[in-house]
């Protein structure tokens, strides 16, 4: 009705007024002045600051654990077996502080945010502080691409298709990193890439909060979902990689679409927030249509920029984004085809131009894998966890992801309000599943699907851990509009009317065993993250001696040289890849691997003999290769020792360098 004012929606960090209150906690009492006349400000400030106590205690315990953890001799359990016990105590204290802080209606959102940041520091910064060199062979590989871009001013031409072509034709991440290296004035990206997991994880917080605030103003639900997302995101794609940035951009696109491309008001900042009767006046008259069109143009430009950044940086993420936007566009609430069409057009334009050489070569294999779900999800040779430690950490990761998915299902069944109001988040969780049909993505598709499902799954998993959640601001506005319409109807015969769901304040909680179940589940997930994320650090960590050994190789290798190694799990594995070739014999078919095991020196010398002078052929075996081979079901320690001893005893090889982390040989020129 004209002139009718809709009650203002409650803020996310404040309880709704009177009849909208749905928190389980009792209403806090107002602080009164003592009878003696002493001011009450000091006790109030002390009560408001108590969440700092568990946060600071947890960080102190974490700092003590970092100082007293020795990573010089990691076992098959990775960092789990090396961590000082105070680390686990600190995680427990932090989780307890977060749980009781987020459920207290008197606490502002800054305290849950502080606890989440503390969690990310403990999760992602521990390795950066403990290890003197960056983790992950793939991170070193990406550093080599950035270094090539810095030294040569460009990447390889399209006619040099090979192992690095996928980076040459999706250069967005590497170009940005090269610019960052120049801006920071450092020698290379290796100077900061150890801290990239923490940085990339913090980048995810803003789009996550925007997405979750679109569907609820209940800060308990919002921050518990963010916490679950952080502890369940063990897949490890937060390292120095294009995927880490592309995933953040992917969530940014979804945040824009969910908040600005909706047919109905989705929340405090939904489409109607800027187009209502009280909004700013536009250039076309008092109805503000010109201003609305200008706002839509701005958001369309922002959306296009985000999509372009995704498309030029990564191969898989644009496909995931298209599938998700298609699922959203099929719903009535988000039936705006502009985001989907924009993404498809930009994606196809890049694939048919810059990425066409790579796609032309890879298309036959991609077509053969379509529809082969079994092959797309199975693990192949060299990717099967072997040994007690590898199997235990693998099962910890599976149980963590499985528990979050089961909790999400429970949240969907239990929270009736969210099934309707947050249905788009259900689509976000389900949309990546068809990608199993598309490709195996190098036996990694199952991990990528889990990661892209997580934003939606974490939201409903958090709902399963909470009592009845509050409706979103949009639902409160809908209820107010319905109440106004009912009040305007003429009185008539008494009839039964449809009643909207009531959100009356629940009674104060009673002590019962069920009240402790949710925090215990949250704590179990938080602790399970560590073995899931860091349980394979024996594979991923390269000590300084190993780095020095490989660096010595590339310092002396002439152009056109060949490096032969068991696998690619060593630092600087792709160093100077534009002038030095590589051959990893465990990537070959099993029959040839068996030949090498039977006669290592003879077969390897034959494989390496095609290198023409002045180029040289090198054989490199390091502890990183050995750990990867043992823990992933390739060759065991005895077989690798046999290979090393055979090469050492052959007159056709000459030892160049050796230390505790590995050995380097060169093939002598034929007489």
XYZ file of C-alpha atoms in Angstrom:
671
model
C 0.000 0.000 0.000
C 1.375 3.481 -0.821
C 2.895 5.069 2.212
C 3.108 1.765 4.042
C 6.588 1.418 5.552
C 8.189 -2.012 5.588
C 10.010 -2.635 8.856
C 13.753 -2.428 8.494
C 15.440 -5.829 8.260
C 17.650 -6.745 11.216
C 21.396 -6.593 10.822
C 23.342 -9.839 10.529
C 25.126 -9.255 13.812
C 22.081 -8.071 15.805
C 19.019 -9.992 17.040
C 15.691 -9.081 15.441
C 13.237 -7.094 17.439
C 10.520 -8.710 19.620
C 8.415 -11.160 17.616
C 11.208 -11.873 15.110
C 13.647 -13.075 17.767
C 14.550 -16.688 17.112
C 17.775 -17.152 18.960
C 18.020 -19.969 21.401
C 19.855 -17.851 23.954
C 17.852 -15.899 26.522
C 17.579 -12.173 26.114
C 20.547 -10.484 27.805
C 19.764 -8.217 30.735
C 20.549 -4.556 30.546
C 23.532 -3.484 32.580
C 22.470 -1.302 35.480
C 24.332 1.136 37.638
C 25.373 -0.371 40.966
C 23.757 0.941 44.098
C 27.003 2.573 45.140
C 26.970 4.749 42.040
C 30.133 3.203 40.570
C 30.175 3.269 36.764
C 29.209 0.053 34.990
C 31.272 0.731 31.865
C 34.339 -1.156 33.091
C 32.568 -4.486 33.789
C 30.673 -4.129 30.505
C 33.902 -3.631 28.579
C 35.459 -6.614 30.330
C 32.472 -8.807 29.456
C 32.562 -7.631 25.850
C 36.255 -8.505 25.525
C 36.195 -12.016 27.014
C 36.267 -13.764 23.568
C 39.836 -12.495 23.262
C 40.893 -14.849 26.069
C 40.490 -18.202 24.222
C 41.695 -16.616 20.982
C 44.928 -15.321 22.516
C 45.413 -18.532 24.503
C 45.051 -20.625 21.344
C 47.529 -18.469 19.433
C 49.989 -18.642 22.335
C 49.760 -22.444 22.384
C 50.195 -22.499 18.621
C 53.271 -20.288 18.812
C 54.793 -22.557 21.462
C 54.055 -25.617 19.312
C 55.695 -24.064 16.250
C 58.845 -23.279 18.217
C 59.075 -26.843 19.563
C 58.243 -28.848 16.410
C 61.030 -30.594 14.506
C 60.399 -31.383 10.830
C 63.876 -32.652 10.016
C 62.724 -36.284 9.913
C 59.114 -36.603 8.769
C 57.513 -40.050 8.761
C 54.636 -41.416 6.692
C 52.150 -39.444 8.830
C 53.628 -36.165 7.667
C 53.287 -33.174 9.914
C 50.817 -35.015 12.167
C 53.556 -37.067 13.786
C 55.923 -34.118 14.147
C 53.640 -31.488 15.705
C 54.089 -30.617 19.360
C 51.042 -31.656 21.462
C 50.266 -28.032 22.367
C 49.203 -27.468 18.758
C 46.232 -29.790 19.229
C 45.354 -28.158 22.543
C 45.436 -24.763 20.852
C 43.047 -25.944 18.121
C 40.650 -27.274 20.757
C 40.747 -23.991 22.724
C 40.186 -21.952 19.550
C 37.229 -24.113 18.471
C 35.604 -23.877 21.899
C 36.073 -20.111 21.989
C 34.558 -19.765 18.533
C 31.536 -21.907 19.378
C 30.579 -20.037 22.526
C 31.322 -16.671 20.943
C 29.255 -17.210 17.824
C 26.238 -18.371 19.863
C 26.307 -15.344 22.171
C 23.854 -12.712 20.852
C 25.768 -9.918 22.582
C 28.912 -10.457 20.486
C 29.520 -8.547 17.300
C 30.690 -10.255 14.117
C 34.238 -9.069 14.624
C 34.836 -11.792 17.224
C 33.785 -14.726 15.006
C 35.858 -13.164 12.228
C 38.864 -12.959 14.553
C 38.484 -16.637 15.451
C 38.183 -17.647 11.779
C 41.328 -15.682 10.950
C 43.055 -17.376 13.881
C 41.959 -20.735 12.475
C 43.393 -19.910 9.043
C 46.682 -18.837 10.614
C 46.945 -22.099 12.554
C 45.901 -24.165 9.547
C 47.780 -22.468 6.719
C 50.678 -20.552 8.267
C 52.113 -23.426 10.304
C 53.858 -25.003 7.323
C 55.219 -21.670 6.127
C 56.868 -21.159 9.523
C 58.097 -24.717 10.046
C 59.549 -25.487 6.616
C 62.532 -23.471 5.343
C 61.545 -24.082 1.704
C 58.166 -23.900 -0.084
C 56.024 -27.039 -0.275
C 54.656 -28.850 -3.335
C 56.494 -29.674 -6.543
C 53.613 -28.058 -8.462
C 54.246 -24.741 -6.703
C 57.890 -24.872 -7.848
C 56.630 -25.679 -11.333
C 54.431 -22.594 -11.368
C 57.331 -20.501 -10.098
C 59.339 -21.706 -13.126
C 56.583 -20.452 -15.451
C 56.620 -17.036 -13.765
C 60.422 -16.963 -13.996
C 60.258 -17.733 -17.721
C 57.782 -14.919 -18.186
C 60.060 -12.516 -16.315
C 63.264 -13.467 -18.124
C 62.000 -13.864 -21.680
C 59.123 -11.405 -21.612
C 56.637 -14.014 -22.827
C 55.664 -17.665 -22.770
C 56.304 -20.346 -25.382
C 54.746 -20.134 -28.815
C 51.734 -22.255 -29.673
C 53.829 -24.485 -31.965
C 55.724 -25.909 -28.950
C 52.973 -28.075 -27.578
C 54.084 -30.118 -24.619
C 53.772 -30.534 -20.879
C 53.758 -26.755 -20.338
C 51.399 -25.762 -23.155
C 48.457 -25.623 -20.782
C 50.210 -22.769 -18.952
C 51.312 -21.005 -22.110
C 47.717 -20.737 -23.310
C 46.105 -19.877 -19.960
C 48.638 -17.276 -18.736
C 46.441 -15.008 -16.605
C 47.701 -16.160 -13.198
C 51.352 -16.143 -14.271
C 51.183 -12.696 -15.836
C 49.655 -11.341 -12.630
C 52.374 -13.011 -10.538
C 55.121 -11.639 -12.764
C 53.696 -8.161 -12.232
C 53.526 -8.801 -8.477
C 57.167 -9.923 -8.380
C 58.198 -6.697 -10.110
C 55.987 -4.645 -7.811
C 57.406 -6.205 -4.637
C 60.973 -5.963 -5.895
C 61.824 -9.603 -5.076
C 63.908 -12.023 -7.151
C 61.126 -14.513 -7.882
C 57.788 -15.822 -6.653
C 59.551 -18.393 -4.450
C 60.234 -15.538 -2.032
C 56.570 -15.466 -0.973
C 54.822 -18.541 -2.355
C 55.166 -20.426 0.960
C 52.592 -17.962 2.356
C 50.237 -18.304 -0.579
C 47.927 -20.874 1.100
C 47.149 -18.362 3.848
C 46.661 -15.489 1.406
C 44.434 -17.444 -0.977
C 42.316 -18.762 1.917
C 41.737 -15.262 3.273
C 40.688 -14.158 -0.230
C 37.793 -16.630 -0.076
C 36.230 -15.053 3.008
C 34.654 -12.009 1.343
C 32.755 -13.839 -1.429
C 31.729 -16.551 1.042
C 30.288 -13.996 3.459
C 28.465 -12.209 0.631
C 26.939 -15.482 -0.557
C 25.843 -16.630 2.887
C 24.454 -13.212 3.871
C 22.260 -13.367 0.792
C 20.205 -16.148 2.355
C 20.273 -15.490 6.085
C 20.947 -12.791 8.636
C 21.589 -15.327 11.374
C 25.239 -14.753 12.176
C 25.474 -18.115 13.963
C 24.704 -19.859 10.703
C 26.915 -17.581 8.617
C 30.052 -17.947 10.710
C 29.591 -21.637 11.488
C 29.309 -22.258 7.746
C 32.502 -20.264 7.136
C 34.297 -22.274 9.843
C 33.157 -25.584 8.366
C 34.225 -24.458 4.916
C 37.731 -23.679 6.211
C 38.183 -26.994 8.032
C 36.680 -29.098 5.229
C 38.709 -27.442 2.466
C 41.552 -29.952 2.743
C 41.923 -30.649 -0.982
C 45.067 -28.520 -1.071
C 44.315 -26.293 -4.060
C 45.174 -23.205 -2.012
C 48.882 -23.454 -2.847
C 50.661 -21.213 -5.374
C 48.521 -22.133 -8.379
C 46.035 -20.743 -10.908
C 43.293 -22.837 -9.257
C 43.616 -20.942 -5.966
C 42.854 -17.593 -7.582
C 40.325 -18.970 -10.071
C 38.289 -20.512 -7.234
C 38.125 -17.167 -5.405
C 37.036 -15.470 -8.644
C 34.467 -18.247 -9.180
C 32.924 -17.487 -5.782
C 33.058 -13.777 -6.583
C 31.001 -14.318 -9.740
C 28.458 -16.370 -7.805
C 28.237 -13.677 -5.112
C 27.449 -11.034 -7.749
C 24.894 -13.253 -9.471
C 23.109 -14.295 -6.286
C 22.922 -10.772 -4.888
C 22.392 -8.672 -8.026
C 20.766 -10.944 -10.597
C 17.710 -12.167 -8.752
C 14.069 -11.731 -9.700
C 13.211 -11.143 -6.050
C 14.876 -9.406 -3.172
C 17.471 -11.751 -1.760
C 18.622 -9.821 1.227
C 19.623 -6.418 2.533
C 21.596 -5.660 -0.602
C 19.408 -7.419 -3.138
C 18.207 -5.891 -6.369
C 15.290 -4.069 -4.865
C 17.466 -2.430 -2.284
C 18.564 0.115 -4.865
C 15.299 0.403 -6.786
C 12.681 0.980 -4.141
C 10.578 4.094 -3.689
C 13.085 5.536 -1.250
C 16.116 4.897 -3.472
C 18.200 7.537 -5.228
C 16.579 9.414 -8.066
C 17.811 8.601 -11.551
C 18.365 10.738 -14.576
C 15.086 9.674 -16.167
C 12.737 11.068 -13.592
C 11.521 10.486 -10.046
C 11.187 6.746 -10.483
C 14.970 6.374 -10.555
C 15.086 4.128 -13.635
C 18.191 5.827 -15.002
C 20.022 5.192 -11.757
C 18.899 1.571 -11.773
C 20.163 1.111 -15.342
C 23.490 2.681 -14.424
C 23.782 0.328 -11.443
C 22.988 -2.681 -13.599
C 25.624 -1.617 -16.124
C 28.237 -1.339 -13.374
C 27.457 -4.831 -12.082
C 27.479 -6.231 -15.630
C 30.951 -4.776 -16.198
C 32.189 -6.189 -12.867
C 30.744 -9.586 -13.728
C 32.442 -9.560 -17.131
C 35.819 -8.655 -15.617
C 35.588 -11.477 -13.087
C 34.632 -13.982 -15.779
C 37.491 -12.867 -18.040
C 39.944 -13.295 -15.157
C 38.654 -16.833 -14.553
C 38.705 -17.832 -18.221
C 42.270 -16.664 -18.956
C 43.701 -18.240 -15.787
C 42.377 -21.792 -15.541
C 40.962 -24.580 -17.693
C 38.498 -26.364 -15.394
C 37.000 -23.503 -13.380
C 35.143 -21.866 -16.322
C 33.425 -25.194 -17.000
C 32.382 -25.470 -13.364
C 31.135 -21.888 -13.493
C 29.045 -22.499 -16.614
C 27.428 -25.591 -15.082
C 26.609 -23.725 -11.859
C 25.189 -20.648 -13.621
C 23.076 -22.900 -15.837
C 21.609 -24.598 -12.759
C 20.799 -21.207 -11.217
C 19.254 -19.873 -14.431
C 16.831 -22.794 -14.559
C 15.208 -21.627 -11.311
C 12.478 -18.992 -11.310
C 14.247 -16.847 -8.756
C 17.450 -16.442 -10.785
C 16.047 -16.650 -14.281
C 18.375 -13.999 -15.653
C 20.364 -15.395 -18.555
C 22.832 -12.511 -18.784
C 25.468 -14.016 -16.417
C 25.312 -17.413 -18.135
C 25.434 -16.018 -21.670
C 28.282 -13.669 -20.738
C 30.314 -16.544 -19.277
C 29.682 -18.886 -22.216
C 30.584 -16.244 -24.812
C 33.842 -15.292 -23.083
C 34.737 -18.935 -22.458
C 34.147 -19.965 -26.079
C 35.976 -16.912 -27.402
C 39.105 -17.874 -25.464
C 38.882 -21.573 -26.354
C 38.533 -20.821 -30.070
C 41.454 -18.377 -30.164
C 44.272 -18.419 -27.615
C 43.640 -21.940 -26.265
C 42.829 -23.560 -29.607
C 46.277 -25.172 -30.216
C 46.209 -27.018 -26.910
C 42.549 -28.003 -27.196
C 43.053 -29.298 -30.739
C 45.757 -31.668 -29.527
C 43.939 -32.706 -26.342
C 40.424 -32.971 -27.773
C 40.551 -36.668 -28.810
C 41.427 -37.784 -25.268
C 38.837 -35.413 -23.808
C 36.112 -36.819 -26.042
C 37.008 -40.411 -25.147
C 36.702 -39.667 -21.423
C 33.200 -38.164 -21.686
C 30.687 -40.498 -20.076
C 33.288 -42.862 -18.611
C 32.411 -42.149 -14.976
C 34.261 -45.176 -13.600
C 37.557 -44.226 -15.234
C 37.070 -40.569 -14.350
C 36.856 -41.217 -10.612
C 39.257 -44.124 -10.167
C 42.859 -43.664 -9.067
C 45.484 -44.916 -11.463
C 48.982 -46.276 -11.121
C 51.075 -44.028 -8.908
C 48.109 -42.425 -7.129
C 47.145 -45.210 -4.721
C 48.002 -44.524 -1.041
C 50.434 -47.159 0.202
C 51.619 -47.682 3.759
C 49.971 -47.120 7.132
C 50.526 -43.364 7.195
C 49.321 -42.687 3.670
C 46.238 -44.866 4.125
C 45.379 -43.284 7.499
C 45.620 -39.716 6.201
C 43.643 -40.670 3.100
C 40.837 -42.079 5.226
C 40.881 -39.010 7.487
C 40.264 -36.844 4.425
C 37.481 -39.095 3.160
C 35.749 -39.191 6.531
C 35.997 -35.411 6.853
C 34.386 -34.790 3.465
C 31.830 -37.538 3.967
C 30.841 -36.153 7.366
C 30.321 -32.650 5.977
C 28.166 -34.009 3.147
C 26.085 -36.075 5.594
C 25.679 -33.055 7.853
C 24.571 -31.036 4.828
C 21.903 -33.634 4.075
C 20.769 -33.507 7.700
C 20.602 -29.718 7.518
C 18.448 -29.855 4.399
C 16.017 -32.256 6.072
C 16.005 -30.486 9.426
C 15.832 -26.788 8.502
C 12.603 -26.437 6.581
C 13.003 -22.683 6.144
C 16.386 -23.051 4.442
C 15.153 -25.590 1.930
C 13.050 -22.842 0.411
C 15.020 -19.691 1.100
C 18.494 -21.112 0.380
C 17.592 -23.414 -2.496
C 20.255 -21.796 -4.755
C 22.914 -22.991 -2.310
C 21.615 -26.521 -2.796
C 22.206 -26.013 -6.507
C 25.735 -24.770 -5.793
C 26.428 -27.994 -3.916
C 24.913 -30.282 -6.560
C 25.909 -28.527 -9.802
C 29.548 -29.790 -9.925
C 28.489 -33.463 -9.809
C 27.935 -33.806 -13.595
C 31.618 -32.969 -14.127
C 32.366 -36.588 -13.206
C 30.965 -37.460 -16.617
C 33.111 -34.946 -18.478
C 36.705 -35.840 -17.633
C 39.061 -37.439 -15.132
C 41.232 -34.283 -15.085
C 44.341 -36.330 -14.413
C 42.652 -38.437 -11.686
C 41.858 -35.227 -9.786
C 38.256 -34.618 -10.823
C 36.840 -36.099 -7.622
C 38.894 -33.674 -5.523
C 37.917 -30.668 -7.605
C 34.236 -31.610 -7.458
C 34.440 -31.838 -3.658
C 36.014 -28.400 -3.500
C 33.396 -26.756 -5.710
C 30.574 -28.447 -3.774
C 31.888 -27.202 -0.450
C 30.459 -23.625 -0.310
C 26.896 -24.903 -0.546
C 27.480 -28.047 1.499
C 29.135 -26.147 4.367
C 26.098 -23.856 4.687
C 23.631 -26.697 5.196
C 26.102 -28.650 7.337
C 26.260 -25.649 9.655
C 22.470 -25.556 9.750
C 22.484 -29.145 11.010
C 24.634 -28.122 13.989
C 22.369 -25.254 15.053
C 18.869 -24.993 16.501
C 16.178 -23.348 14.414
C 17.808 -20.629 12.312
C 16.376 -17.217 11.677
C 14.762 -16.388 8.348
C 16.592 -14.074 6.012
C 15.854 -10.389 5.776
C 13.956 -11.028 2.568
C 11.622 -13.438 4.352
C 11.042 -10.889 7.103
C 10.087 -8.332 4.440
C 7.761 -10.840 2.776
C 6.088 -11.492 6.101
C 5.626 -7.764 6.708
C 4.098 -7.293 3.244
C 1.696 -10.197 3.794
C 0.678 -8.841 7.179
C -0.023 -5.442 5.615
C -2.164 -7.003 2.888
C -4.134 -9.011 5.416
C -4.779 -5.876 7.456
C -6.172 -4.082 4.392
C -8.713 -6.787 3.545
C -12.321 -5.936 4.418
C -13.711 -7.733 7.396
C -16.092 -10.548 6.574
C -17.145 -13.919 7.774
C -14.594 -15.643 9.869
C -12.409 -17.882 7.760
C -9.214 -19.814 8.148
C -6.262 -17.858 6.822
C -2.837 -19.057 5.812
C -0.383 -18.301 8.594
C 3.263 -17.576 7.861
C 5.847 -19.447 9.890
C 6.303 -18.025 13.351
C 9.763 -17.313 14.724
C 9.026 -16.831 18.396
C 11.936 -16.845 20.839
C 12.661 -20.362 22.048
C 12.891 -21.224 25.691
C 16.302 -21.064 27.362
C 18.425 -24.099 26.524
C 18.553 -26.944 29.003
C 21.673 -28.891 29.783
C 21.466 -32.154 27.895
C 23.804 -34.474 26.072
C 22.591 -33.247 22.676
C 23.772 -29.720 23.482
C 27.371 -30.969 23.444
C 27.070 -32.939 20.230
C 27.370 -29.971 17.874
C 30.576 -28.488 19.378
C 32.135 -31.950 19.558
C 31.387 -32.516 15.874
C 32.866 -29.117 15.068
C 35.982 -29.931 17.091
C 36.367 -33.345 15.443
C 36.222 -31.762 11.989
C 38.733 -29.097 12.982
C 41.205 -31.676 14.266
C 40.671 -33.955 11.253
C 41.745 -31.163 8.938
C 45.389 -31.480 10.023
C 46.012 -35.080 8.835
C 43.843 -34.500 5.754
C 45.808 -31.403 4.748
C 49.320 -32.059 6.121
C 49.474 -35.844 6.346
C 51.545 -36.149 3.154
C 54.171 -33.566 3.967
C 56.871 -36.211 3.659
C 56.096 -36.063 -0.070
C 55.532 -32.339 -0.324
C 58.475 -30.995 1.717
C 61.888 -30.563 0.097
C 64.739 -29.769 2.499
C 67.326 -27.125 1.542
C 69.865 -29.821 0.627
C 67.515 -31.215 -1.998
C 66.925 -27.751 -3.424
C 70.676 -27.108 -3.562
C 71.312 -30.416 -5.343
C 68.756 -29.727 -8.070
C 69.922 -26.139 -8.424
C 73.458 -27.387 -9.046
C 72.123 -29.498 -11.896
C 70.536 -26.572 -13.710
C 73.488 -24.302 -13.066
C 75.718 -26.569 -15.193
C 73.327 -28.193 -17.706
C 73.941 -26.964 -21.298
C 71.059 -26.080 -23.571
C 69.229 -29.122 -24.926
C 70.212 -31.325 -21.988
C 67.984 -34.110 -20.657
C 67.118 -34.751 -17.007
C 65.947 -38.284 -16.172
C 64.291 -38.888 -12.798
C 61.940 -41.384 -11.214
C 59.064 -38.902 -11.021
C 58.532 -35.151 -10.996
C 58.276 -34.793 -7.224
C 61.343 -32.672 -6.540
C 61.971 -28.922 -6.286
C 62.754 -26.946 -9.420
C 61.505 -29.904 -11.477
C 60.580 -27.583 -14.341
C 63.374 -25.083 -13.875
C 64.465 -23.660 -17.247
C 62.002 -25.965 -18.997
C 62.314 -23.894 -22.156
C 65.894 -25.112 -22.707
C 66.164 -28.421 -20.738
C 64.054 -31.526 -21.402
C 62.730 -33.910 -18.752
C 61.854 -37.612 -18.661
C 60.208 -39.278 -15.640
C 60.406 -43.019 -16.154
C 57.663 -43.883 -13.610
C 55.207 -42.004 -15.844
C 55.903 -44.582 -18.561
C 53.893 -47.753 -19.065
C 54.394 -50.475 -16.488
C 56.217 -52.796 -18.888
C 59.018 -50.296 -19.436
C 59.227 -49.599 -15.701
C 59.722 -53.335 -15.116
C 62.544 -53.321 -17.658
C 64.278 -50.520 -15.771
C 63.915 -52.397 -12.477
C 65.506 -55.519 -14.006
C 68.489 -53.673 -15.541
C 68.496 -50.028 -14.323
C 71.865 -48.861 -15.637
C 71.566 -50.572 -19.020
C 68.026 -49.455 -19.859
C 68.511 -45.904 -18.553
C 71.766 -45.506 -20.482
C 69.980 -46.629 -23.636
C 67.107 -44.172 -23.039
C 69.528 -41.300 -22.403
C 71.957 -41.980 -25.280
C 70.063 -39.916 -27.877
C 71.261 -36.598 -26.424
C 73.798 -34.937 -28.733
C 76.828 -33.004 -27.517
C 77.361 -30.441 -26.141
C 74.102 -31.268 -24.339
C 74.360 -33.769 -21.473
C 72.046 -36.428 -20.029
C 71.641 -36.425 -16.235
C 70.134 -38.942 -13.838
C 68.648 -37.445 -10.667
C 67.236 -39.325 -7.667
C 66.148 -37.417 -4.551
C 64.320 -38.103 -1.311
C 61.202 -36.359 -2.594
C 60.982 -38.801 -5.503
C 61.526 -41.728 -3.151
C 58.789 -40.589 -0.743
C 56.299 -40.040 -3.572
C 57.073 -43.424 -5.128
C 56.734 -45.329 -1.851
C 53.597 -43.618 -0.549
C 51.731 -43.684 -3.867
C 52.261 -47.312 -4.818
C 54.983 -46.986 -7.456
C 58.408 -48.488 -6.626
C 59.282 -49.332 -3.033
C 62.436 -48.363 -1.176
C 64.301 -51.583 -2.032
C 63.593 -51.211 -5.754
C 64.719 -47.574 -5.817
C 67.865 -48.491 -3.891
C 68.579 -51.136 -6.521
C 68.206 -48.523 -9.277
C 70.577 -46.152 -7.499
C 73.201 -48.819 -6.801
C 73.061 -50.071 -10.375
C 73.702 -46.597 -11.786
C 76.458 -45.971 -9.221
C 78.255 -49.177 -10.203
C 77.992 -48.668 -13.966
C 81.060 -47.371 -15.840
C 78.742 -45.466 -18.183
C 77.695 -42.994 -15.454
C 79.750 -40.429 -13.584
C 78.676 -38.988 -10.228
C 78.365 -35.193 -10.295
C 77.007 -34.407 -6.819
C 75.630 -36.190 -3.784
C 74.297 -35.265 -0.331
C 71.862 -36.617 2.238
C 68.877 -35.575 0.072
C 69.864 -37.284 -3.172
C 72.403 -37.993 -5.873
C 73.134 -36.663 -9.381
C 74.860 -38.600 -12.195
C 75.708 -37.713 -15.778
C 75.919 -40.147 -18.697
C 79.444 -40.301 -20.085
C 79.848 -39.591 -23.810
C 80.051 -42.680 -25.927
C 83.624 -43.572 -26.931
